[in-house]
mmCIF file of C-alpha atoms in Angstrom:
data_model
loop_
_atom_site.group_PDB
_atom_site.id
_atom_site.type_symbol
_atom_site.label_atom_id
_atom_site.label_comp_id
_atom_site.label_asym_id
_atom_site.label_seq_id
_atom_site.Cartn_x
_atom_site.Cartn_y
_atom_site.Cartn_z
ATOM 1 C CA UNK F 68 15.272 14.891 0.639
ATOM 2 C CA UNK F 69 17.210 11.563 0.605
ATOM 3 C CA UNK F 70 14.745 8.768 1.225
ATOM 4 C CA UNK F 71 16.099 5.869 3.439
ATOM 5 C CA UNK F 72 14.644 2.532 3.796
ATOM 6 C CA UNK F 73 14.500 3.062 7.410
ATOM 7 C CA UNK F 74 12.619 6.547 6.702
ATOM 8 C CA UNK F 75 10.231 4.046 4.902
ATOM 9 C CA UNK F 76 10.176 1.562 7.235
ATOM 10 C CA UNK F 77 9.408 3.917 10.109
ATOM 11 C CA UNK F 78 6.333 5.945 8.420
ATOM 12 C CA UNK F 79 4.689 2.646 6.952
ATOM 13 C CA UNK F 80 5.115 2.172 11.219
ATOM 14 C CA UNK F 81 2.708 5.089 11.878
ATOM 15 C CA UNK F 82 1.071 4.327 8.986
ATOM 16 C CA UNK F 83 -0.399 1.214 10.250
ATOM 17 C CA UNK F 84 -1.021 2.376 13.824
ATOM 18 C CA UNK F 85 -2.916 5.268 11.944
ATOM 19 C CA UNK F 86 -4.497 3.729 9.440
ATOM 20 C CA UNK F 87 -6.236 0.388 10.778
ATOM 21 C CA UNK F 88 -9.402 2.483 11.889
ATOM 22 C CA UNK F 89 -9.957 3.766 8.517
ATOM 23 C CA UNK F 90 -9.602 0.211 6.543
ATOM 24 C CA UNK F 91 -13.058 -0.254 7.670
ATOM 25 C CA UNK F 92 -14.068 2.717 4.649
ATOM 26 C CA UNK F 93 -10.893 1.747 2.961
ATOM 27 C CA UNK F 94 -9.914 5.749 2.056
ATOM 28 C CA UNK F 95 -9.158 8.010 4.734
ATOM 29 C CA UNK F 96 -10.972 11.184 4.586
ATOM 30 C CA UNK F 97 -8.602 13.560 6.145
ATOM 31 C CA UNK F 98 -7.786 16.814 3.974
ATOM 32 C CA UNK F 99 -3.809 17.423 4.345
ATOM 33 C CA UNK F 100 -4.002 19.655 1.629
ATOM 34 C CA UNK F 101 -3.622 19.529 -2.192
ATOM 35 C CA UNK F 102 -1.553 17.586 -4.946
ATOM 36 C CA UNK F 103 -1.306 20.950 -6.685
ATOM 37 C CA UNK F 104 -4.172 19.194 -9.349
ATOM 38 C CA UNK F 105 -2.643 16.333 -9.684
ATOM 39 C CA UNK F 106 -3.898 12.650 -9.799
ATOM 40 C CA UNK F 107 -1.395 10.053 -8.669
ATOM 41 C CA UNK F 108 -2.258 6.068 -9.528
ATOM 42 C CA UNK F 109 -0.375 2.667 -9.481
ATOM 43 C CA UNK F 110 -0.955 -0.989 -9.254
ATOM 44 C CA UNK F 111 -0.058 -3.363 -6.935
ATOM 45 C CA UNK F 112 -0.088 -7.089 -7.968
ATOM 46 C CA UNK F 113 1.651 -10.256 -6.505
ATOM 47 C CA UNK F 114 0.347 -13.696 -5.189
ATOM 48 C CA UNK F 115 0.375 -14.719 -1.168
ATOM 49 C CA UNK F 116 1.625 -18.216 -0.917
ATOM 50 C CA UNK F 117 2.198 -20.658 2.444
ATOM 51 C CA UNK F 118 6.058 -21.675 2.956
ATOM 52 C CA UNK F 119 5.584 -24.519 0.873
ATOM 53 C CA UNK F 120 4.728 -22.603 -1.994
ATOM 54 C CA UNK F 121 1.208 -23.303 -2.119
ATOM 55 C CA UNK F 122 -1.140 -20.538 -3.165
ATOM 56 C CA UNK F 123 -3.323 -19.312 -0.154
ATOM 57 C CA UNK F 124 -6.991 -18.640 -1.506
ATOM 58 C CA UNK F 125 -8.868 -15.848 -0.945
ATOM 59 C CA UNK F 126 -6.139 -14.251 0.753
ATOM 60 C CA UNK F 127 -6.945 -10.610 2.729
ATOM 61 C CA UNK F 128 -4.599 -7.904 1.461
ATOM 62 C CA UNK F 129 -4.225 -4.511 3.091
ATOM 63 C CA UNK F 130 -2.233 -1.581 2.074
ATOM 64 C CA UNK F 131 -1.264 1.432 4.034
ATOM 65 C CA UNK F 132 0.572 4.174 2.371
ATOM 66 C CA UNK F 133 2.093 7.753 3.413
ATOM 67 C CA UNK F 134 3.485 10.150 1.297
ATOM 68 C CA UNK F 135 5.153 13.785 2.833
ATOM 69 C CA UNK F 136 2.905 14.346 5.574
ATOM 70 C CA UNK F 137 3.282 10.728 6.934
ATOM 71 C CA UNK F 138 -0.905 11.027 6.990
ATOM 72 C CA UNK F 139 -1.448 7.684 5.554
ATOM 73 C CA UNK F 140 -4.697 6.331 3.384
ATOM 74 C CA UNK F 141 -5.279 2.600 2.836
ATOM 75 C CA UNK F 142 -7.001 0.101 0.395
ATOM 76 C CA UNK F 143 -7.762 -3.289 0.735
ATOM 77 C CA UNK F 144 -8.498 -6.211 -1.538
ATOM 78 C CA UNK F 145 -8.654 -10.168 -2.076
ATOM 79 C CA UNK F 146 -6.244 -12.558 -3.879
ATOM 80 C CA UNK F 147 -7.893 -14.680 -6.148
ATOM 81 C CA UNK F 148 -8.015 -18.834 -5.981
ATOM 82 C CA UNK F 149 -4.794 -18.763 -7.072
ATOM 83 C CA UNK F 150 -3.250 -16.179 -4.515
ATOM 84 C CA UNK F 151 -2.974 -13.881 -6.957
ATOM 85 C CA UNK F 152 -3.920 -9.927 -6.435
ATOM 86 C CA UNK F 153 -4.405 -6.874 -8.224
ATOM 87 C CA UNK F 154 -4.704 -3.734 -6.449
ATOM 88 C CA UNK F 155 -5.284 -0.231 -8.188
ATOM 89 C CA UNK F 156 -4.273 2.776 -6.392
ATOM 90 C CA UNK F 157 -5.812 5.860 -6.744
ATOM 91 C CA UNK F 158 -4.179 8.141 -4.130
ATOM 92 C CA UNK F 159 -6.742 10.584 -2.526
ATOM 93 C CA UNK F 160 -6.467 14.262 -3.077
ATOM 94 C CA UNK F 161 -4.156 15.952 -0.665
ATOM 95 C CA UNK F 162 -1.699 12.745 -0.194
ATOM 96 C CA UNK F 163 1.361 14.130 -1.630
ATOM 97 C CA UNK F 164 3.643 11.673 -2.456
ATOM 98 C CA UNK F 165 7.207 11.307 -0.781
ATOM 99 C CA UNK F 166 10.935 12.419 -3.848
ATOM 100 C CA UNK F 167 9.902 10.133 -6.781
ATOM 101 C CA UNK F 168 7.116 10.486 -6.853
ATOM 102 C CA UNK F 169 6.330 7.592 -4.931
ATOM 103 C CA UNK F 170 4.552 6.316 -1.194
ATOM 104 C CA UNK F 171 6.394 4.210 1.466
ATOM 105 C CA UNK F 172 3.441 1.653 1.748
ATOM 106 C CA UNK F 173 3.246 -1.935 4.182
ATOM 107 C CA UNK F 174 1.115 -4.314 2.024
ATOM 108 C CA UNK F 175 0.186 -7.366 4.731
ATOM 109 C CA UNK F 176 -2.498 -9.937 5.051
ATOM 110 C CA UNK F 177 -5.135 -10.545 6.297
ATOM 111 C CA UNK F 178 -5.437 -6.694 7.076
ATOM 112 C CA UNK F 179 -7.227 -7.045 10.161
ATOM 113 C CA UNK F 180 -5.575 -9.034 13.139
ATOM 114 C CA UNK F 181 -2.223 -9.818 13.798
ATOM 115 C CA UNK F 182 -0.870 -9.905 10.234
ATOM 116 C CA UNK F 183 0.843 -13.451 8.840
ATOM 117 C CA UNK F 184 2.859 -11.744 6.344
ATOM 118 C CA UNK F 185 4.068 -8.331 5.277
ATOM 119 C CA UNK F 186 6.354 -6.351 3.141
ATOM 120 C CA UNK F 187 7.381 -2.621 3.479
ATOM 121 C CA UNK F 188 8.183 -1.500 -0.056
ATOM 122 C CA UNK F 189 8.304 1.961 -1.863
ATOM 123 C CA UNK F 190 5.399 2.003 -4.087
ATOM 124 C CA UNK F 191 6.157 4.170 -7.469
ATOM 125 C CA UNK F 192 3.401 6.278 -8.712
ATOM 126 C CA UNK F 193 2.142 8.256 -11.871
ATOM 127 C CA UNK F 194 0.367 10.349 -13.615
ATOM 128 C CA UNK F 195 -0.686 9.620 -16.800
ATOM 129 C CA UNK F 196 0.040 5.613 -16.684
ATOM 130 C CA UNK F 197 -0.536 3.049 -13.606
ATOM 131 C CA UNK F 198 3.463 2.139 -12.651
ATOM 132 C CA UNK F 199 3.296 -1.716 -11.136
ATOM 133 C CA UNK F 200 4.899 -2.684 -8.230
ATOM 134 C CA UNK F 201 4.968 -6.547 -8.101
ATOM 135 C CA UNK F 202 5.000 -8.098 -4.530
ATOM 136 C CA UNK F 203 5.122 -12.097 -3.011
ATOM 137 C CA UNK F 204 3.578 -12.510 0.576
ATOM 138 C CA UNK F 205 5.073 -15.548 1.976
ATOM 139 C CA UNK F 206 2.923 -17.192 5.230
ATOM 140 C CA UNK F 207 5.135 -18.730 7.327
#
């Protein structure tokens, strides 16, 4: 399987339509099946800034991730005074991850409402360390 940007793009799409309800509990519950045993956890750090480079405080962050069966789980978070967030990921049971391994995940904030900045990255996983995927939220 060749993954695409667009392939990306497009599930972090249904991802977000999906997902919304559940960043309320901040894990979906939904058993798609099994990771075979296996664990899958990374980080995801960056700061959330205004255009004019200013940090913005206390910033919302949300995160909505699929993997293979576009079935997506979510976590949310705060940035610090700084902007600055760090977000551990530990993927739920039964979210296998997409060739990689890794998730096609849309980190925005605030998570609820219309969303003043957002990113659609690939978000690389393991299992025995905590990859990092360093991200900058820029509100317009």
């Amino acid at each position: 399987m060749t993954l695409s940007l667009e392939r990306i793009r497009s599930a972090c799409a249904l991802a977000l339509a999906l997902a919304m309800p559940m960043f309320a509990g901040c894990m979906a519950t939904t058993d798609v099946g099994n990771n075979n045993g296996v664990d899958y956890f990374a980080r995801i750090s960056g700061t959330v800034t205004r255009a004019d480079g200013s940090p913005n405080a206390r910033a919302q962050i949300g995160v909505s991730c699929v993997g293979s069966e576009e079935v997506p789980f979510g976590i949310t978070g705060e940035a610090d005074a700084n902007g600055r967030f760090a977000l551990d990921l530990n993927v739920p049971r039964g979210f296998r991850p997409l060739e990689g391994p890794l998730y096609a995940c849309r980190v925005l904030t605030p998570y609820l409402g219309t969303p003043q900045a957002e990113k659609t990255v690939p978000i690389q996983v393991g299992t025995s360390t905590r990859p990092v995927t360093e991200i900058t939220l820029v509100i317009p």
